[in-house]
Amino acid sequence: MSEARKSVAIVIAGSGGTGAITAGSALIAAAARDGHYGLMTKLSGAQVRGGEAAALLEIGSAADGGAIEAQPDRFDCLIALDWQDVHRFAPEIPLDRSSIIVCDPKNGAVPDAIARSGARVVELPIAQIAASVEGGRLNMVGFGIAAELAGLGEAAVDEAIRAMIGGKGEKAVTASIGASAAGRAAFAATGVSMALAPGKKAERWMCSGNEAVGLGALRGGITFVAAYPITPATEITEWLAVQMQEHGGRVVLAEDEIAAINMCCGSSFGGAPTMTITSGPGLALKVETIGLAIAAEIPMVIVDVMRVGPSTGVPTKSDQGDLDIALHGTPGDAPRVVIAPISIADCAATTERAVHLAEALQTPVMLLSDQSIGQTQTIIDIPTDRPAPLKRLTTPFATGADFRRYALTDSGVSPMPPPGVPDCQWVADGLSHAESGHPSNSAANHVAQLEKRLRKLDRFDFGDTWGEVFGPADATMALLAFGSSVGPAKVAAARLTAAGTPTRVVALRLLAPVQKAKLAAALAGVKRTIVVEQNHSAQLWRHLRGEKALPHGCESFARPGPAPFRAAEIVAHILREVAA
Amino acid sequence: MTIHEQPHACPQQLTLKDFKSTVEPIWCSGCGDFGVLQALQRALAELGRPPHEVVVVSGIGCSSRLPAYTTAYGFHGVHGRALPVATGLKLARPDLEVITVGGDGDGYSIGGNHFLHAARRNVDLTYIVMDNRVYGMTKGQPSPTTEADWDSDAAPGGTGVKPFSPLAIALAAGANFVARGFALDVKPLAAMIVEAIRHPGFSFVEILSPCITFRPDEMEWKKSVARGVIQPTTDRAQATATVLSDTEMMTGIFFKGDRGTYRPAPTGHGDPEKIAAQFRIGGSAHMPSEEAEGCCG
């Protein structure tokens, strides 16, 4: 029996239909009810249905006692409901000699790919235990084993089951509670425990980044969504479609990606705060219309949940390789706002902010999420910071012949009355236009409107939106990251600090326009800066270098998906570079 | 201003001039699109909706320049995507009169997918296609309605590809009103457009609009158009049979259906904090806390 610990990392795996993911969902919900934080990643085989599946969890708290924001370096325990094809996940489930593998001897030997980790095998007759309970299922036995290992309370376990499957009736609840209790009892008898220190019970949020983006959209005032299905972004569309039944608003499933963004142009032109949702290949299809929306000054939020590319890539795995297309994808000169949540906890507020920015600046705002942020389930403290609302300028300065949709104002923002307002009729146009909105080939008009659109972004006060700084004030080293790279960078920085190199993390939220003064202040006093990002071509590093926003000698650590970033990898890279 | 609550203006006495803008068309003299513009202006005057309650949406091409030539609100978007723009607009603002215009290349080729789905979706829109069977703005390439043997630089000797029937496609995809007009028959065309706009759901009006610059042979259309031979039907199969037996030169209303239009948006409580409460876990109860209530304001 070991000491009470801060966190425990557990994998529940099995073939399709065994319900490994359901067991993981129950485990994270039970942990939340016992006052713990948690993070759950789901793995599934390439099959559309019925492939192997695994729930990868860490529950407890991070080293600082707060929410867990990164995948663990290694797992303490793998619970195998069966072995069919589970070995395919071996590279994503790092185990070592201090880990244990709980499995049913009836399913045969531990596959080599997993056994060679040296983890200790704890055999339990999982199938027999499940069969001993009427209606008992393997996955609930697995859940019970995991709950016992982590030392979760019986009440939390039973409540989690009830909340999850209560809708299926009392018989199903009884069977699941019985199976989990049998699993707990059987595992307790092995004498193995990795029990967590008691959690601090508090009301928290349990959600994924995709769900939190959906909430941020509603809070921002989105009333119209048009989208086409694409992994890993579809969940946002589905979540909003369901929620809008109660909340109000509309989700239209468009015939294609291009239709989706053009529907958004129409609804936004009509006055509705509008959003489209996609991933890399869909974003590529939308770029022509992004240029239109920038030129015609049509507000909208474009969510891109990034996955491994190019082309179809690895649709279910995270990568940060869409930054280039988000920043620059469109013919001609089309400056835009690109914003990225720095954590799952930041998704709701950043999405809400994205809606405000789009409306206030009358321009598309690219919201760059990624698969890791989007599809990871987490327990977090309830975010309390909400951005102050900003609205679209719709009241005309003058009407009739004097109305000018694209008036050259100091702020660059000009009135955008929606159809229905008398004496302000204007035509939104992708053609270069005069202040009136009428098509114009004149160089003077073209340049004046280009500068107007750039001025909107340059003169706007983005305030605290630019990013966040984490870590010691006396830091000599900084890790600069965005999106899902921030979490592992924070864990790495804490370890480097503990090891004697005070290290901070500069988490960039506003990727464009770059807020150079804010970034320079965040890097003040730092001798060594490393841009950490999950793509092959160092897109963030190149972007910031191009903007002359990085100190001389700033290093790049860019590594593509699909393998998730882990803190140990970042630390090892940094120490290796020092040694070299 | 709460735009969604603006009262509908009562039909008022309007004339063609109320819809005529000061922007000079770029069209060639003799272009059929002038006739369509005039017919549309007449139709809008007849309908009595003031210009600020009307939006004309288009894509790219000669005919897609039309929105700026009216006094209505307008949206001149990218090539082929007028129907999705119009769809989003009409769904967000059902109070507006939304009319989509464009050409055969814009609507049947690059935008072909949207044509199918707009007909299928049956949002209350009117779609006017000025079909001249050629790409005019790019100076004379064959479109999906160009005859297979029409010679051009882009396809010497012809494409060898059979043109398709836009009306048959519209009927098959579910359009609720299908008609063909002729650009130079301005008065009957205006009446046809009025009927199309008044008919609920997706109304499709294909207009033979000659391009005398790149298709001088289309000057013959004045003679070859078969007028007054079509009787509208509510039977889709019968309308389809008529369309398929047609020489693509008969004008009139082929079909008036009674499909229900696209469903309205759900209205709800509009309070995101009620939704946010679903994320809450581990608290004393499954009710939104006081803090959550506080966030609502």
Short mmCIF file of C-alpha atoms in Angstrom, two decimals, chain A residues 161-454:
data_model
loop_
_atom_site.label_atom_id
_atom_site.label_comp_id
_atom_site.label_asym_id
_atom_site.label_seq_id
_atom_site.Cartn_x
_atom_site.Cartn_y
_atom_site.Cartn_z
CA ILE A 161 -23.69 5.42 -12.44
CA ARG A 162 -27.12 6.74 -11.59
CA ALA A 163 -26.48 10.06 -13.38
CA MET A 164 -25.13 8.28 -16.41
CA ILE A 165 -27.58 5.44 -17.00
CA GLY A 166 -30.54 6.38 -14.82
CA GLY A 167 -32.52 6.97 -17.98
CA LYS A 168 -32.31 3.28 -18.82
CA GLY A 169 -34.32 2.33 -15.76
CA GLU A 170 -33.74 1.08 -12.23
CA LYS A 171 -32.90 -2.46 -13.35
CA ALA A 172 -29.95 -1.23 -15.42
CA VAL A 173 -28.78 1.01 -12.55
CA THR A 174 -28.92 -1.87 -10.08
CA ALA A 175 -27.00 -4.15 -12.44
CA SER A 176 -24.29 -1.54 -13.01
CA ILE A 177 -23.94 -0.66 -9.34
CA GLY A 178 -23.78 -4.38 -8.54
CA ALA A 179 -21.12 -5.04 -11.18
CA SER A 180 -19.00 -2.08 -10.10
CA ALA A 181 -19.29 -3.13 -6.44
CA ALA A 182 -18.20 -6.66 -7.38
CA GLY A 183 -15.24 -5.21 -9.29
CA ARG A 184 -14.32 -3.05 -6.31
CA ALA A 185 -14.49 -5.97 -3.89
CA ALA A 186 -12.43 -8.25 -6.13
CA PHE A 187 -9.75 -5.62 -6.63
CA ALA A 188 -9.65 -4.70 -2.94
CA ALA A 189 -8.78 -8.32 -2.24
CA THR A 190 -5.58 -8.00 -4.31
CA GLY A 191 -4.19 -5.52 -1.76
CA VAL A 192 -3.06 -3.15 -4.52
CA SER A 193 -3.98 0.52 -4.08
CA MET A 194 -3.03 3.85 -5.58
CA ALA A 195 -5.56 5.77 -3.51
CA LEU A 196 -5.81 9.50 -4.02
CA ALA A 197 -5.52 12.00 -1.20
CA PRO A 198 -9.05 13.19 -0.41
CA GLY A 199 -10.32 15.70 -2.95
CA LYS A 200 -11.70 19.11 -2.12
CA LYS A 201 -15.40 18.80 -2.82
CA ALA A 202 -16.68 21.71 -4.86
CA GLU A 203 -19.02 22.34 -7.69
CA ARG A 204 -17.01 22.25 -10.90
CA TRP A 205 -17.53 21.90 -14.62
CA MET A 206 -17.30 18.62 -16.46
CA CYS A 207 -17.14 19.24 -20.20
CA SER A 208 -15.08 18.88 -23.35
CA GLY A 209 -13.53 21.78 -25.21
CA ASN A 210 -16.01 21.27 -28.03
CA GLU A 211 -18.93 21.61 -25.63
CA ALA A 212 -17.39 24.67 -23.99
CA VAL A 213 -16.96 26.30 -27.40
CA GLY A 214 -20.67 25.69 -27.95
CA LEU A 215 -21.52 27.37 -24.67
CA GLY A 216 -19.26 30.31 -25.50
CA ALA A 217 -21.11 30.70 -28.79
CA LEU A 218 -24.46 30.90 -27.01
CA ARG A 219 -23.10 33.32 -24.43
CA GLY A 220 -21.68 35.47 -27.20
CA GLY A 221 -25.11 35.65 -28.77
CA ILE A 222 -24.75 33.32 -31.75
CA THR A 223 -28.22 32.65 -33.19
CA PHE A 224 -27.27 31.08 -36.51
CA VAL A 225 -24.90 28.22 -37.23
CA ALA A 226 -24.29 26.56 -40.58
CA ALA A 227 -21.87 23.66 -40.81
CA TYR A 228 -20.96 20.46 -42.62
CA PRO A 229 -19.94 17.33 -40.68
CA ILE A 230 -16.20 16.94 -40.15
CA THR A 231 -14.11 15.21 -37.50
CA PRO A 232 -13.18 16.39 -34.88
CA ALA A 233 -15.46 19.46 -35.03
CA THR A 234 -18.89 17.91 -35.56
CA GLU A 235 -19.57 17.58 -31.84
CA ILE A 236 -19.83 21.37 -31.54
CA THR A 237 -22.47 21.44 -34.27
CA GLU A 238 -24.37 18.56 -32.69
CA TRP A 239 -24.15 20.06 -29.22
CA LEU A 240 -25.49 23.39 -30.46
CA ALA A 241 -28.25 21.76 -32.54
CA VAL A 242 -29.55 20.02 -29.41
CA GLN A 243 -29.10 22.98 -27.05
CA MET A 244 -30.69 25.44 -29.46
CA GLN A 245 -33.90 23.41 -29.29
CA GLU A 246 -34.25 24.78 -25.75
CA HIS A 247 -32.27 27.96 -26.05
CA GLY A 248 -33.46 29.15 -29.45
CA GLY A 249 -31.45 29.73 -32.60
CA ARG A 250 -30.78 27.58 -35.59
CA VAL A 251 -28.25 25.08 -36.85
CA VAL A 252 -28.41 24.39 -40.58
CA LEU A 253 -26.64 21.34 -41.95
CA ALA A 254 -25.29 22.71 -45.19
CA GLU A 255 -24.76 20.66 -48.34
CA ASP A 256 -21.03 21.38 -48.19
CA GLU A 257 -18.39 23.47 -46.45
CA ILE A 258 -18.65 26.27 -48.97
CA ALA A 259 -22.43 26.45 -48.60
CA ALA A 260 -22.01 26.59 -44.83
CA ILE A 261 -19.83 29.68 -44.80
CA ASN A 262 -21.93 31.35 -47.48
CA MET A 263 -25.07 30.74 -45.44
CA CYS A 264 -23.22 32.46 -42.62
CA CYS A 265 -22.53 35.41 -44.91
CA GLY A 266 -26.25 35.68 -45.59
CA SER A 267 -27.42 35.38 -42.00
CA SER A 268 -24.78 37.80 -40.75
CA PHE A 269 -25.65 40.28 -43.48
CA GLY A 270 -29.18 39.96 -42.13
CA GLY A 271 -27.96 40.99 -38.68
CA ALA A 272 -27.60 37.65 -36.87
CA PRO A 273 -24.41 36.82 -34.94
CA THR A 274 -23.22 33.80 -36.88
CA MET A 275 -20.82 30.87 -36.66
CA THR A 276 -19.53 28.10 -38.86
CA ILE A 277 -17.61 25.10 -37.56
CA THR A 278 -15.05 22.97 -39.36
CA SER A 279 -11.64 21.33 -39.39
CA GLY A 280 -8.65 21.77 -41.72
CA PRO A 281 -9.98 20.31 -44.99
CA GLY A 282 -13.20 22.26 -44.54
CA LEU A 283 -11.30 25.43 -43.77
CA ALA A 284 -9.42 25.00 -47.04
CA LEU A 285 -12.74 24.94 -48.88
CA LYS A 286 -13.92 28.07 -47.11
CA VAL A 287 -10.97 30.34 -47.83
CA GLU A 288 -12.43 32.06 -50.90
CA THR A 289 -15.47 33.10 -48.91
CA ILE A 290 -13.32 34.18 -45.96
CA GLY A 291 -11.80 36.69 -48.39
CA LEU A 292 -15.29 37.83 -49.36
CA ALA A 293 -16.31 38.25 -45.73
CA ILE A 294 -13.17 40.26 -45.02
CA ALA A 295 -13.64 42.44 -48.12
CA ALA A 296 -17.36 42.98 -47.64
CA GLU A 297 -16.85 43.28 -43.85
CA ILE A 298 -19.27 40.54 -42.82
CA PRO A 299 -18.84 39.43 -39.21
CA MET A 300 -18.76 35.74 -38.34
CA VAL A 301 -16.86 33.26 -36.20
CA ILE A 302 -15.13 30.42 -38.03
CA VAL A 303 -14.23 27.59 -35.69
CA ASP A 304 -11.45 25.28 -36.86
CA VAL A 305 -10.85 22.27 -34.63
CA MET A 306 -7.44 21.33 -36.00
CA ARG A 307 -6.45 17.76 -36.76
CA VAL A 308 -3.42 16.16 -38.38
CA GLY A 309 -3.09 17.20 -42.03
CA PRO A 310 -2.47 17.84 -44.84
CA SER A 311 -5.44 16.46 -46.75
CA THR A 312 -7.32 13.81 -44.78
CA GLY A 313 -4.29 13.28 -42.53
CA VAL A 314 -5.23 11.64 -39.26
CA PRO A 315 -8.73 12.96 -38.61
CA THR A 316 -9.00 11.83 -35.00
CA LYS A 317 -5.66 13.16 -33.76
CA SER A 318 -4.47 16.58 -32.74
CA ASP A 319 -2.10 18.86 -34.58
CA GLN A 320 -1.59 22.62 -34.89
CA GLY A 321 -0.79 22.79 -38.57
CA ASP A 322 -3.70 24.99 -39.69
CA LEU A 323 -2.16 28.16 -38.34
CA ASP A 324 -0.75 29.18 -41.71
CA ILE A 325 -4.06 28.81 -43.53
CA ALA A 326 -5.92 30.52 -40.70
CA LEU A 327 -3.56 33.48 -40.86
CA HIS A 328 -3.11 33.74 -44.60
CA GLY A 329 -5.52 31.49 -46.48
CA THR A 330 -7.30 33.69 -49.04
CA PRO A 331 -6.33 35.32 -52.30
CA GLY A 332 -5.18 38.92 -51.96
CA ASP A 333 -4.45 40.89 -48.81
CA ALA A 334 -6.96 40.01 -46.15
CA PRO A 335 -5.91 40.70 -42.58
CA ARG A 336 -7.96 38.88 -39.99
CA VAL A 337 -8.35 38.08 -36.33
CA VAL A 338 -7.10 34.63 -35.27
CA ILE A 339 -7.76 33.58 -31.70
CA ALA A 340 -7.11 30.29 -29.93
CA PRO A 341 -8.29 29.07 -26.52
CA ILE A 342 -5.30 28.32 -24.30
CA SER A 343 -7.03 25.47 -22.45
CA ILE A 344 -10.36 23.70 -22.23
CA ALA A 345 -11.20 26.01 -19.34
CA ASP A 346 -10.57 28.96 -21.65
CA CYS A 347 -12.82 27.72 -24.48
CA ALA A 348 -16.10 29.29 -23.38
CA ALA A 349 -14.70 32.75 -22.68
CA THR A 350 -12.50 32.82 -25.77
CA THR A 351 -15.39 31.77 -28.01
CA GLU A 352 -17.61 34.39 -26.42
CA ARG A 353 -14.84 36.93 -27.01
CA ALA A 354 -14.51 35.77 -30.63
CA VAL A 355 -18.19 36.53 -31.24
CA HIS A 356 -17.80 39.99 -29.73
CA LEU A 357 -14.71 40.72 -31.81
CA ALA A 358 -16.37 39.58 -35.02
CA GLU A 359 -19.39 41.76 -34.35
CA ALA A 360 -17.43 44.81 -33.19
CA LEU A 361 -14.86 44.66 -35.99
CA GLN A 362 -17.27 43.46 -38.71
CA THR A 363 -14.88 40.78 -39.84
CA PRO A 364 -14.46 37.01 -39.72
CA VAL A 365 -12.73 35.81 -36.57
CA MET A 366 -10.91 32.50 -36.83
CA LEU A 367 -11.19 30.46 -33.65
CA LEU A 368 -8.42 27.85 -33.69
CA SER A 369 -9.16 24.95 -31.41
CA ASP A 370 -7.59 21.53 -31.86
CA GLN A 371 -8.62 17.92 -31.46
CA SER A 372 -6.93 17.61 -28.10
CA ILE A 373 -8.74 20.62 -26.65
CA GLY A 374 -11.97 19.77 -28.45
CA GLN A 375 -12.45 16.11 -27.63
CA THR A 376 -10.81 15.81 -24.23
CA GLN A 377 -13.23 15.57 -21.33
CA THR A 378 -12.17 17.49 -18.26
CA ILE A 379 -13.06 18.53 -14.73
CA ILE A 380 -12.23 22.18 -14.16
CA ASP A 381 -13.01 24.98 -11.75
CA ILE A 382 -15.99 26.93 -13.01
CA PRO A 383 -14.58 29.74 -15.15
CA THR A 384 -15.73 33.09 -13.80
CA ASP A 385 -14.07 35.55 -16.17
CA ARG A 386 -16.40 36.67 -18.90
CA PRO A 387 -15.56 39.23 -21.56
CA ALA A 388 -17.54 42.45 -21.62
CA PRO A 389 -19.99 42.38 -24.52
CA LEU A 390 -19.28 44.28 -27.72
CA LYS A 391 -21.90 44.97 -30.39
CA ARG A 392 -22.05 45.61 -34.09
CA LEU A 393 -22.32 49.26 -35.17
CA THR A 394 -25.63 49.39 -37.07
CA THR A 395 -26.81 52.99 -36.70
CA PRO A 396 -25.99 54.96 -39.84
CA PHE A 397 -24.19 58.33 -39.64
CA ALA A 398 -26.38 59.61 -42.47
CA THR A 399 -29.16 58.22 -44.65
CA GLY A 400 -30.27 58.52 -48.25
CA ALA A 401 -27.67 59.60 -50.78
CA ASP A 402 -25.21 60.44 -47.99
CA PHE A 403 -25.17 56.95 -46.49
CA ARG A 404 -21.78 55.31 -46.96
CA ARG A 405 -21.52 51.70 -45.84
CA TYR A 406 -17.74 51.74 -46.02
CA ALA A 407 -17.12 55.26 -44.70
CA LEU A 408 -13.42 55.87 -43.96
CA THR A 409 -13.53 56.35 -40.21
CA ASP A 410 -10.61 56.72 -37.79
CA SER A 411 -11.36 53.37 -36.19
CA GLY A 412 -11.90 51.77 -39.58
CA VAL A 413 -15.31 50.58 -38.39
CA SER A 414 -18.28 51.96 -40.34
CA PRO A 415 -22.02 51.52 -39.84
CA MET A 416 -23.58 48.26 -41.06
CA PRO A 417 -27.35 48.63 -40.98
CA PRO A 418 -29.12 45.36 -41.77
CA PRO A 419 -31.74 45.06 -44.49
CA GLY A 420 -35.03 46.46 -43.29
CA VAL A 421 -33.54 49.79 -42.29
CA PRO A 422 -34.95 52.43 -44.69
CA ASP A 423 -32.77 54.72 -46.77
CA CYS A 424 -29.54 52.80 -46.17
CA GLN A 425 -29.68 50.17 -48.89
CA TRP A 426 -26.21 48.90 -49.70
CA VAL A 427 -24.75 46.00 -51.60
CA ALA A 428 -22.22 43.73 -49.92
CA ASP A 429 -19.63 43.09 -52.60
CA GLY A 430 -16.44 41.12 -53.07
CA LEU A 431 -15.51 43.58 -55.79
CA SER A 432 -13.25 46.41 -54.74
CA HIS A 433 -15.54 49.22 -53.80
CA ALA A 434 -15.83 52.87 -52.94
CA GLU A 435 -17.02 54.14 -49.55
CA SER A 436 -20.58 53.90 -50.89
CA GLY A 437 -20.12 50.19 -51.51
CA HIS A 438 -20.41 50.66 -55.25
CA PRO A 439 -17.92 48.61 -57.28
CA SER A 440 -14.80 50.58 -58.14
CA ASN A 441 -11.59 49.79 -59.99
CA SER A 442 -9.89 52.94 -58.73
CA ALA A 443 -6.53 52.43 -57.07
CA ALA A 444 -7.31 55.18 -54.56
CA ASN A 445 -10.52 53.49 -53.43
CA HIS A 446 -8.93 50.06 -53.34
CA VAL A 447 -6.00 51.16 -51.18
CA ALA A 448 -8.21 53.27 -48.93
CA GLN A 449 -10.44 50.26 -48.24
CA LEU A 450 -7.47 47.92 -47.68
CA GLU A 451 -6.14 50.39 -45.14
CA LYS A 452 -9.55 50.80 -43.54
CA ARG A 453 -9.78 47.06 -42.98
CA LEU A 454 -6.25 46.87 -41.56
#
